[in-house]
C-alpha atoms as an extended CHARMM CRD file, in Angstrom:
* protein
*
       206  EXT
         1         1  UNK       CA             -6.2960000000        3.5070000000       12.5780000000  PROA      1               0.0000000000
         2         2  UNK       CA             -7.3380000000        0.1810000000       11.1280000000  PROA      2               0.0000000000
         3         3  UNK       CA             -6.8390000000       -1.7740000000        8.1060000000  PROA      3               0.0000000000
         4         4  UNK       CA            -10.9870000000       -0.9880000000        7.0960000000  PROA      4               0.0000000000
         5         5  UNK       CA            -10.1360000000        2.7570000000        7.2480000000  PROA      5               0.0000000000
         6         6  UNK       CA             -7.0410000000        2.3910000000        5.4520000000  PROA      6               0.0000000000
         7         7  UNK       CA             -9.5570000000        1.2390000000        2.3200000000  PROA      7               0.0000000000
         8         8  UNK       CA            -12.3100000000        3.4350000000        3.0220000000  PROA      8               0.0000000000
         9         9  UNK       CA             -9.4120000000        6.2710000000        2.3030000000  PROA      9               0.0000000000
        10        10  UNK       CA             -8.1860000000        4.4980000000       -0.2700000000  PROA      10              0.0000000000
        11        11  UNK       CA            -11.6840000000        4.3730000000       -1.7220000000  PROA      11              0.0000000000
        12        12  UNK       CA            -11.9210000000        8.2920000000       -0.9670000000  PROA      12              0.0000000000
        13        13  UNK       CA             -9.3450000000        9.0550000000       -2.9690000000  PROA      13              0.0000000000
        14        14  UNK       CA            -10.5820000000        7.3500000000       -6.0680000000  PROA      14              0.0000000000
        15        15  UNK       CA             -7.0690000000        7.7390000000       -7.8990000000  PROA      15              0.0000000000
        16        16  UNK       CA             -4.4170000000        5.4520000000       -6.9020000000  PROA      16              0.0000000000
        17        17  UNK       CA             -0.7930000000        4.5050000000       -8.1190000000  PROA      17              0.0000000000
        18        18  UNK       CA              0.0440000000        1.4220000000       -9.4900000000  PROA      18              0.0000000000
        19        19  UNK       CA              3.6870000000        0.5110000000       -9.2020000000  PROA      19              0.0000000000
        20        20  UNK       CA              5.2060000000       -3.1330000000      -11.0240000000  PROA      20              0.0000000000
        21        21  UNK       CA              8.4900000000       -3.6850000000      -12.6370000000  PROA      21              0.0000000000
        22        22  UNK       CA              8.7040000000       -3.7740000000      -16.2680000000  PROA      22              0.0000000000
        23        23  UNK       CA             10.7100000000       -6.9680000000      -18.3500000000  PROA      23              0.0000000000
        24        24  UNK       CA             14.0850000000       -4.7980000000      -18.4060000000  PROA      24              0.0000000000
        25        25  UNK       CA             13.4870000000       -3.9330000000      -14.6780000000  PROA      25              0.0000000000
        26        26  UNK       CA             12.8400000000       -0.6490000000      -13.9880000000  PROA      26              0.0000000000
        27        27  UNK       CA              9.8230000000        0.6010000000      -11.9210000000  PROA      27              0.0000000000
        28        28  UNK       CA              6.9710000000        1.4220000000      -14.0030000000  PROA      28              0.0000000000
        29        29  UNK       CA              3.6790000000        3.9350000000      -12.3930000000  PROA      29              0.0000000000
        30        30  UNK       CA             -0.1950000000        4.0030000000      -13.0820000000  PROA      30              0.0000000000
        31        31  UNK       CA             -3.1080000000        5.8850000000      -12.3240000000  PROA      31              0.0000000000
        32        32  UNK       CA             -5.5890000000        3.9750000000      -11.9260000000  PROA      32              0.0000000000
        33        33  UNK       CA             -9.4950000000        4.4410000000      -11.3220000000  PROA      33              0.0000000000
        34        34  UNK       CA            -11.1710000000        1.6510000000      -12.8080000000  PROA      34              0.0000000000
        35        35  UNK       CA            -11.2680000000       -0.1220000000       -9.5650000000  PROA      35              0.0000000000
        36        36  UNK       CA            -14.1110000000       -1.7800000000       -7.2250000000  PROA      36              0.0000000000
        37        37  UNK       CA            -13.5120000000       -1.7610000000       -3.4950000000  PROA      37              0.0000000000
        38        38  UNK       CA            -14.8910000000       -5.3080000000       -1.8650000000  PROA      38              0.0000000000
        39        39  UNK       CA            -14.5130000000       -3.8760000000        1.8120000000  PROA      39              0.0000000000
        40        40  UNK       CA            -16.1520000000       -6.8390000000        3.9170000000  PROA      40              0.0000000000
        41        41  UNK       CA            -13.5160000000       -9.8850000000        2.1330000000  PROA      41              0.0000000000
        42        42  UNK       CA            -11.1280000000       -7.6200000000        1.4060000000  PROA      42              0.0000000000
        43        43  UNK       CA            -10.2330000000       -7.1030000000       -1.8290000000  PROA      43              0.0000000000
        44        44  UNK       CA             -9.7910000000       -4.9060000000       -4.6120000000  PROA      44              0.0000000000
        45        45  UNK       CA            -10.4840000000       -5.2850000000       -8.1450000000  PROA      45              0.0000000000
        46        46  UNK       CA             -8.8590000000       -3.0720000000      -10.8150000000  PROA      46              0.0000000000
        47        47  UNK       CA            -10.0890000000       -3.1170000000      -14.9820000000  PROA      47              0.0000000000
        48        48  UNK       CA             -7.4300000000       -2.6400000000      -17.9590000000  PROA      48              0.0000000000
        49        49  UNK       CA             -6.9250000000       -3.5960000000      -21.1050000000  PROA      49              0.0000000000
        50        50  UNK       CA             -5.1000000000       -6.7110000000      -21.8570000000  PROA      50              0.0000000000
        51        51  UNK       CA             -3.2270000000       -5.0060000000      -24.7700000000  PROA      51              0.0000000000
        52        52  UNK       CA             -0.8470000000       -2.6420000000      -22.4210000000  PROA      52              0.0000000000
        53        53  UNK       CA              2.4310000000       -2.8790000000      -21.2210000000  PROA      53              0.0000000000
        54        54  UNK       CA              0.9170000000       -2.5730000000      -17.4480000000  PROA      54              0.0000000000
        55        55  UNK       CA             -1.4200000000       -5.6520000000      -17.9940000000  PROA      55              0.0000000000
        56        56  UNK       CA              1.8010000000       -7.5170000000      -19.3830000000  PROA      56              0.0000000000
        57        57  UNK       CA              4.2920000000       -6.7830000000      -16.7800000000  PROA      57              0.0000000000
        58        58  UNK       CA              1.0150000000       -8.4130000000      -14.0930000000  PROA      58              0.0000000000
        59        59  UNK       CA              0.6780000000      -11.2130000000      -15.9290000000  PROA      59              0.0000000000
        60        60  UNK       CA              4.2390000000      -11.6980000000      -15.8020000000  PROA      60              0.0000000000
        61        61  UNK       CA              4.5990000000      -11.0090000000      -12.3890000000  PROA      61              0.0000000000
        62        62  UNK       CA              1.9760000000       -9.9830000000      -10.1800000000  PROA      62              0.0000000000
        63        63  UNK       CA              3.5450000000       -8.0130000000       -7.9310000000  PROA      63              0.0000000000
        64        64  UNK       CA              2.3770000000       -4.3570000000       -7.7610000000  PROA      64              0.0000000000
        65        65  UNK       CA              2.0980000000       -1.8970000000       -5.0290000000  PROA      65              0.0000000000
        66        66  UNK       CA             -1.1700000000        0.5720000000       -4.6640000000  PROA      66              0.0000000000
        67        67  UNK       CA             -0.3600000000        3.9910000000       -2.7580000000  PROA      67              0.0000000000
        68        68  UNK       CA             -2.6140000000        6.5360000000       -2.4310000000  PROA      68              0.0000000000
        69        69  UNK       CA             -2.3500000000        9.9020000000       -0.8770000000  PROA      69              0.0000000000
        70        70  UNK       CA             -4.8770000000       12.0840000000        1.0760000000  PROA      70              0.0000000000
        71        71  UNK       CA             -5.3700000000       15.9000000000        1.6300000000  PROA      71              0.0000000000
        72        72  UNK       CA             -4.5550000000       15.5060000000        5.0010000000  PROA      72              0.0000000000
        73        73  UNK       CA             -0.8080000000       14.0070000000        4.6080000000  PROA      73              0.0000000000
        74        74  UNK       CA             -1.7450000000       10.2320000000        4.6210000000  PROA      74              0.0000000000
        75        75  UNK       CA             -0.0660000000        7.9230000000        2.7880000000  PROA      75              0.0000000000
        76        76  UNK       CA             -1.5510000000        4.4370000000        2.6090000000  PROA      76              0.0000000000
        77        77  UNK       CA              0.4730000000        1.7700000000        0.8500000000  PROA      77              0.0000000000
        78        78  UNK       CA             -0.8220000000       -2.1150000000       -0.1770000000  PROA      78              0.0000000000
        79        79  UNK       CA              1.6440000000       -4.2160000000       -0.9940000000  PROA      79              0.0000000000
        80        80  UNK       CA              0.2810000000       -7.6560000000       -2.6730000000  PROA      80              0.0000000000
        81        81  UNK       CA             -0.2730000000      -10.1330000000       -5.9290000000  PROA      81              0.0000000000
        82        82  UNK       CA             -2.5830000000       -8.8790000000       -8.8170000000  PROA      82              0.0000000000
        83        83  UNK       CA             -4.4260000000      -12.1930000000      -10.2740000000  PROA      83              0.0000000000
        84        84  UNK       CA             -7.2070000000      -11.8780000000      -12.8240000000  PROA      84              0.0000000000
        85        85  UNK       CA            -10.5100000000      -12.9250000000      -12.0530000000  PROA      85              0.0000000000
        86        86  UNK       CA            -11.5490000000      -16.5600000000      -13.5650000000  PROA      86              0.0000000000
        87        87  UNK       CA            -12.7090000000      -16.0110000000      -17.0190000000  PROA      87              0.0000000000
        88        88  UNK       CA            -16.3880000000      -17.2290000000      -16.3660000000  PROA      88              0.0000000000
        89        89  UNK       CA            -16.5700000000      -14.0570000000      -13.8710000000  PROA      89              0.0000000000
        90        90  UNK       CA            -14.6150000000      -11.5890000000      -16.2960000000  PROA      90              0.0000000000
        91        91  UNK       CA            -17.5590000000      -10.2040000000      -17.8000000000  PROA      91              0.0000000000
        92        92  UNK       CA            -19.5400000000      -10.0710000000      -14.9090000000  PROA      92              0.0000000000
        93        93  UNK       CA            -16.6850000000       -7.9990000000      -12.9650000000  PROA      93              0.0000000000
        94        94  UNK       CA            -16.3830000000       -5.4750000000      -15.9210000000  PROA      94              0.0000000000
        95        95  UNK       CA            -19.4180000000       -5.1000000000      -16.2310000000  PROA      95              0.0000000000
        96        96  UNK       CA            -19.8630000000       -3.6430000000      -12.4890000000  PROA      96              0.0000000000
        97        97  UNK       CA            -16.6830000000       -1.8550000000      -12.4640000000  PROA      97              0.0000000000
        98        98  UNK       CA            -18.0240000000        0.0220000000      -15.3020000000  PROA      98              0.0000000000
        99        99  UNK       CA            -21.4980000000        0.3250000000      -13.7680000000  PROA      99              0.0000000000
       100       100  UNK       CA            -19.8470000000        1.6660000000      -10.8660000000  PROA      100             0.0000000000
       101       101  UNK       CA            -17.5820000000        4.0850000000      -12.6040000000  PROA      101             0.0000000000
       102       102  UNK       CA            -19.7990000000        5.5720000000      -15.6460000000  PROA      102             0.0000000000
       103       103  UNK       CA            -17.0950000000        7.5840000000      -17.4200000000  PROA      103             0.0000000000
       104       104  UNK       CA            -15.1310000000        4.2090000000      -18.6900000000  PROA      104             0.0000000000
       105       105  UNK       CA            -18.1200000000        3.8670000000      -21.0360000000  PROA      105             0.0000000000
       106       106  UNK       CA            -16.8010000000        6.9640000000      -22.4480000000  PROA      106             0.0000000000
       107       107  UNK       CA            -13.5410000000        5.0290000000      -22.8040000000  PROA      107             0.0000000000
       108       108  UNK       CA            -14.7430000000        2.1520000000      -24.0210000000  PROA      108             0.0000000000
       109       109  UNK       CA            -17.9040000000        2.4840000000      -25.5070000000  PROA      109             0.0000000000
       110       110  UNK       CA            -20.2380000000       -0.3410000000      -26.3840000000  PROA      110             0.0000000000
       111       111  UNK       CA            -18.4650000000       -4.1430000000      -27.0380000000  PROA      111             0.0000000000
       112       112  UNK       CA            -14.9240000000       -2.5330000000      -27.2390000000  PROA      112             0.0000000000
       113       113  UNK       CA            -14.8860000000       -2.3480000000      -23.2810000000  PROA      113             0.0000000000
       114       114  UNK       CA            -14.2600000000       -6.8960000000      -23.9870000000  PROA      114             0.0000000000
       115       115  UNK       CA            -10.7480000000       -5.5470000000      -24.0150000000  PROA      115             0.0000000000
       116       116  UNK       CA            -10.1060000000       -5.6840000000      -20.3120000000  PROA      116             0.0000000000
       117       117  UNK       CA             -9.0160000000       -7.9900000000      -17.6470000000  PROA      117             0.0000000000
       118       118  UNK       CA            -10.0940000000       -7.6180000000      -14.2990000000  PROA      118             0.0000000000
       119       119  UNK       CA             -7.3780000000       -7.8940000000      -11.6450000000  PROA      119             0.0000000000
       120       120  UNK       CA             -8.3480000000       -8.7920000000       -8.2130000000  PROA      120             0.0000000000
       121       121  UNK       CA             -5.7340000000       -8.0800000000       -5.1170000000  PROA      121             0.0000000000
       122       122  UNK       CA             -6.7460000000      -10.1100000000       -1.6980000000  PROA      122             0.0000000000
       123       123  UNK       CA             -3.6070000000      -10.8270000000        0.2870000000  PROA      123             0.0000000000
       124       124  UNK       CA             -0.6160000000       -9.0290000000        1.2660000000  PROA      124             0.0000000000
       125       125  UNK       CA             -0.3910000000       -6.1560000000        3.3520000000  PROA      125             0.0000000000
       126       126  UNK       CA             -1.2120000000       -2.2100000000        3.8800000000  PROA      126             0.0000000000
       127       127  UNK       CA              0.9990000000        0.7560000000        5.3550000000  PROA      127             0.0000000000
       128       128  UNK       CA             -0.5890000000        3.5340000000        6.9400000000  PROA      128             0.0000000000
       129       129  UNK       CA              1.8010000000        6.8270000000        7.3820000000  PROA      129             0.0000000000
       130       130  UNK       CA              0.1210000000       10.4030000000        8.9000000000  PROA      130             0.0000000000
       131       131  UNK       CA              3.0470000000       13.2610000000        8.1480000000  PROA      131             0.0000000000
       132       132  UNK       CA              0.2240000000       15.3520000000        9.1460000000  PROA      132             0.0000000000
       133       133  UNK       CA              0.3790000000       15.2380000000       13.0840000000  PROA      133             0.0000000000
       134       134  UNK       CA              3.2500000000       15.0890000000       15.8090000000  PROA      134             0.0000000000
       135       135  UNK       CA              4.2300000000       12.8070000000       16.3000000000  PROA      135             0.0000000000
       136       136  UNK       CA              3.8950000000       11.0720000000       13.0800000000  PROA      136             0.0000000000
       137       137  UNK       CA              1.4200000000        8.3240000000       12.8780000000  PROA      137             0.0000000000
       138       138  UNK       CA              2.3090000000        4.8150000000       11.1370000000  PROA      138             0.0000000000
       139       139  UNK       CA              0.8420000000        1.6100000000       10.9440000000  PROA      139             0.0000000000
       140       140  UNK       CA              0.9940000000       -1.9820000000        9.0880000000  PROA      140             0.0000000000
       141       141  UNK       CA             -2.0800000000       -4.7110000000        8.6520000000  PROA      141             0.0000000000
       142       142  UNK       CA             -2.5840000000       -8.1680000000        6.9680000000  PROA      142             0.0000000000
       143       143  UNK       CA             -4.2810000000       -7.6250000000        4.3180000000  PROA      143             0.0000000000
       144       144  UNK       CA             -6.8980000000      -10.6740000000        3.0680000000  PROA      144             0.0000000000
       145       145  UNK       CA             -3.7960000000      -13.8110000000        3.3420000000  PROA      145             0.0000000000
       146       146  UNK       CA             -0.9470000000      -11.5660000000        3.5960000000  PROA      146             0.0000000000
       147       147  UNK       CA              1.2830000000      -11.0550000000        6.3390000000  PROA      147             0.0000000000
       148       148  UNK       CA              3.0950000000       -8.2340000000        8.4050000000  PROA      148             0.0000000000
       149       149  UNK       CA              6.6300000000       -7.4810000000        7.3470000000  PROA      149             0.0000000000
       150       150  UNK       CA              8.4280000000       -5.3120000000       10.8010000000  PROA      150             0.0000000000
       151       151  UNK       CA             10.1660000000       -2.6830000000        9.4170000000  PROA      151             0.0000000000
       152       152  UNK       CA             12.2600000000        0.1820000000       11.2250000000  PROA      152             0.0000000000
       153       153  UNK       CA             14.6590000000        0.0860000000       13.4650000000  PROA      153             0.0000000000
       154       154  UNK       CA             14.5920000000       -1.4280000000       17.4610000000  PROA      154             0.0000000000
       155       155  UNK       CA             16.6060000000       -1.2640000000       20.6810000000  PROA      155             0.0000000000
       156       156  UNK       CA             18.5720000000       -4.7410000000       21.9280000000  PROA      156             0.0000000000
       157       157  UNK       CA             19.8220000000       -5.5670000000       25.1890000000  PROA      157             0.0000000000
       158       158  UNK       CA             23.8300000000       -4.1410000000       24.6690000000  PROA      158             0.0000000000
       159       159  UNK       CA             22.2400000000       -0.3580000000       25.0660000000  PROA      159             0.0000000000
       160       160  UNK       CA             24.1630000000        1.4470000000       27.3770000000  PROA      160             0.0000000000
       161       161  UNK       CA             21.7220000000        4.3430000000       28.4470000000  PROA      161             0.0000000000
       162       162  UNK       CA             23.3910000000        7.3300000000       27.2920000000  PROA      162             0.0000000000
       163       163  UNK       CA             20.0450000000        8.3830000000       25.3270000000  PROA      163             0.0000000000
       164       164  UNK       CA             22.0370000000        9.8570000000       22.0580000000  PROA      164             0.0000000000
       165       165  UNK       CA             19.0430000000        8.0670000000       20.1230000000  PROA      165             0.0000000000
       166       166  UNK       CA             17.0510000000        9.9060000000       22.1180000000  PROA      166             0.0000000000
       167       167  UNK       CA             18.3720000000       13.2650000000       21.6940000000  PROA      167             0.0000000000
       168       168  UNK       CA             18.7900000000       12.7030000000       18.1190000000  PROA      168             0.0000000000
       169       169  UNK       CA             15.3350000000       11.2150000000       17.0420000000  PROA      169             0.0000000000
       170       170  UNK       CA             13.2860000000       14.0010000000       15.2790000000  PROA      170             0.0000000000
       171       171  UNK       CA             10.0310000000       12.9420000000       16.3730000000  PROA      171             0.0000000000
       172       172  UNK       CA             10.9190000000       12.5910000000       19.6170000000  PROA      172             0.0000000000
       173       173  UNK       CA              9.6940000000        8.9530000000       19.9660000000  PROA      173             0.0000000000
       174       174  UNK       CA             12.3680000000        7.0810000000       21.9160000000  PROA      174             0.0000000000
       175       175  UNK       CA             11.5040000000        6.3850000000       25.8960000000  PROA      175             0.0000000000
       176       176  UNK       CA             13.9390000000        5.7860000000       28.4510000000  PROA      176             0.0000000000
       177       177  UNK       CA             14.6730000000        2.2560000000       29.9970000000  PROA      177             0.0000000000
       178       178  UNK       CA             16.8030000000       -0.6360000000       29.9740000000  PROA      178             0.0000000000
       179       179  UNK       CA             16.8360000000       -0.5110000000       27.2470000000  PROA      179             0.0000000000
       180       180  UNK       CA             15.3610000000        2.5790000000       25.1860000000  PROA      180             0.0000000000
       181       181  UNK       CA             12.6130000000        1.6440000000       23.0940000000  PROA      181             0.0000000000
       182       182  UNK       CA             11.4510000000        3.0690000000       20.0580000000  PROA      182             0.0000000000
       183       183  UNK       CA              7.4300000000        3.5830000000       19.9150000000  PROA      183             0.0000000000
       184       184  UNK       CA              7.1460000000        2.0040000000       16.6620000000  PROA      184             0.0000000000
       185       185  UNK       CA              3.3500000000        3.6790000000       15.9320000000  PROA      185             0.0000000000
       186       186  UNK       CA              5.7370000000        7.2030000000       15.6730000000  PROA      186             0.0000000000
       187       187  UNK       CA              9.0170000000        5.9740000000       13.8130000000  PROA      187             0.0000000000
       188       188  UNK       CA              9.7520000000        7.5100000000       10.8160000000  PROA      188             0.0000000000
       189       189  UNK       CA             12.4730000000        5.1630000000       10.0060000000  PROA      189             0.0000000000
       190       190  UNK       CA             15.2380000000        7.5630000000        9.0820000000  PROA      190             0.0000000000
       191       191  UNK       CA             18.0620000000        5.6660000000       10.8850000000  PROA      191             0.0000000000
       192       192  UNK       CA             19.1030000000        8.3770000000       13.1200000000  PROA      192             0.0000000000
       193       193  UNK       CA             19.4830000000        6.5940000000       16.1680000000  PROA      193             0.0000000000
       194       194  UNK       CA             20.8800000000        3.8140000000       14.2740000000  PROA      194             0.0000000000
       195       195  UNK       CA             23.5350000000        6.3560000000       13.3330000000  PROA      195             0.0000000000
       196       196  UNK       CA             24.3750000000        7.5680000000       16.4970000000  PROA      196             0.0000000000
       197       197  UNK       CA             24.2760000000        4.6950000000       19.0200000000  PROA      197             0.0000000000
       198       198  UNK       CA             28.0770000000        4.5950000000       20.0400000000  PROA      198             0.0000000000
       199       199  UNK       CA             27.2760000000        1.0650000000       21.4010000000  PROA      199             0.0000000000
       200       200  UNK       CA             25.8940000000       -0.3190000000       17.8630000000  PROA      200             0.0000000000
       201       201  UNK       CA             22.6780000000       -1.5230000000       20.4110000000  PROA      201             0.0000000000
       202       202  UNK       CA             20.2510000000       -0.2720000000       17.5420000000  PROA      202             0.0000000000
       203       203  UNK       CA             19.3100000000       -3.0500000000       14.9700000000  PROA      203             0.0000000000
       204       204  UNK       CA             17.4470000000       -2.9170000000       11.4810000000  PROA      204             0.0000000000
       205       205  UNK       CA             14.0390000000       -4.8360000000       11.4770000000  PROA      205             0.0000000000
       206       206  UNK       CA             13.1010000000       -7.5490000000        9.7720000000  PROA      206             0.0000000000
C-alpha cells in the first residue's frame, strides 16, 4: 500500500465523511461528494455552500478529517487543514467540480451554484487500515506538507522476555527478541500488551 492508492480508493468510493468540530465543541459529520481528486500534487478539493454550519466551523478552524470506507474492510483516514481556494480561482474550481460531478447542477441549477466555496486539502497525513485480512494491514503517509504522527504502542529495552505480549496480542504480531517487537504494519493498537507487560517495558507512541 501507498499513499497514491490510498486516494485512488478514496476516489473509488466517491462518498466520504467529513468530520470538524462545531463552535460549542462537539464533533460534527458530512457526506460529502462534491469533491475533485488532484492525484499527481496531491490534493483534494471539496465544493459547499458558504451559508452552512459545515463551511462555518472550516473557516473557523480548518481542521477536518476525511475517512472513507471500502467493500473490502478498508478504512482510509486524511487528517489535514481545509483552506479555500483564492477567490480569482473560485469560479474556475466550481465550475470543474461541477463539470466533473453533473448531478450538483441538479442542486444548484444555473447562477445559484455562486453559493459555494471551494476547499482545497494539500498537507497533513493519511491512515490506511485493512480489517479484511490476517493479519490486519495498517499504514500512515505524508500527505502534500504534512507529516507522520507514530501511533501504537512499542517495546523498550527493560523487557524481560517472558512473551505475555505475545501470547496476548490478537493478531499475533509480536516477534521474539531482546526485546519483543511489535510489527507495526499489523498493530491494531488495542493496548493489550501494554496491559499485560508485568515489567511496564511497553510504551505508548508518540
Amino acid at each position: 500500500m501507498d499513499l497514491q492508492t490510498c486516494l485512488q480508493k478514496l476516489q473509488y468510493v466517491g462518498i466520504l465523511t467529513f468530520a470538524t468540530v462545531d463552535a460549542a465543541g462537539a464533533p460534527q459529520l458530512r457526506q460529502i461528494s462534491a469533491i475533485h481528486f488532484a492525484l499527481d500534487t496531491p490534493a483534494l478539493y471539496f465544493f459547499t455552500a458558504r451559508g452552512k454550519d459545515f463551511c462555518r466551523e472550516l473557516l473557523a478552524d480548518g481542521r477536518v478529517q476525511i475517512l472513507g470506507y471500502t467493500r473490502y474492510k478498508e478504512m482510509i483516514r486524511l487528517s489535514a487543514k481545509a483552506v479555500p481556494v483564492p477567490e480569482p480561482e473560485q469560479e474556475e474550481w466550481i465550475d470543474r467540480i461541477f463539470s466533473e460531478q453533473p448531478y450538483l447542477a441538479n442542486v444548484y441549477p444555473g447562477d445559484t451554484r455562486k453559493i459555494g466555496i471551494v476547499f482545497r486539502v494539500s498537507d497533513g497525513e493519511v491512515e490506511y487500515f485493512n480489517l479484511g485480512v490476517r493479519p490486519i494491514l495498517r499504514g500512515q503517509y505524508p500527505f502534500g506538507g504534512g507529516k507522520v504522527h507514530p501511533k501504537g504502542y512499542q517495546i523498550t529495552e527493560r523487557c524481560i522476555g517472558c512473551g505475555r505480549c505475545a501470547r496476548s496480542c490478537p493478531q499475533g504480531c509480536i516477534t521474539p527478541g531482546k526485546p519483543f517487537a511489535i510489527q507495526q504494519n499489523h498493530c491494531l493498537h488495542c493496548g493489550a500488551c501494554f496491559e499485560n507487560c508485568p515489567a511496564g517495558a511497553v510504551e505508548r507512541r508518540g
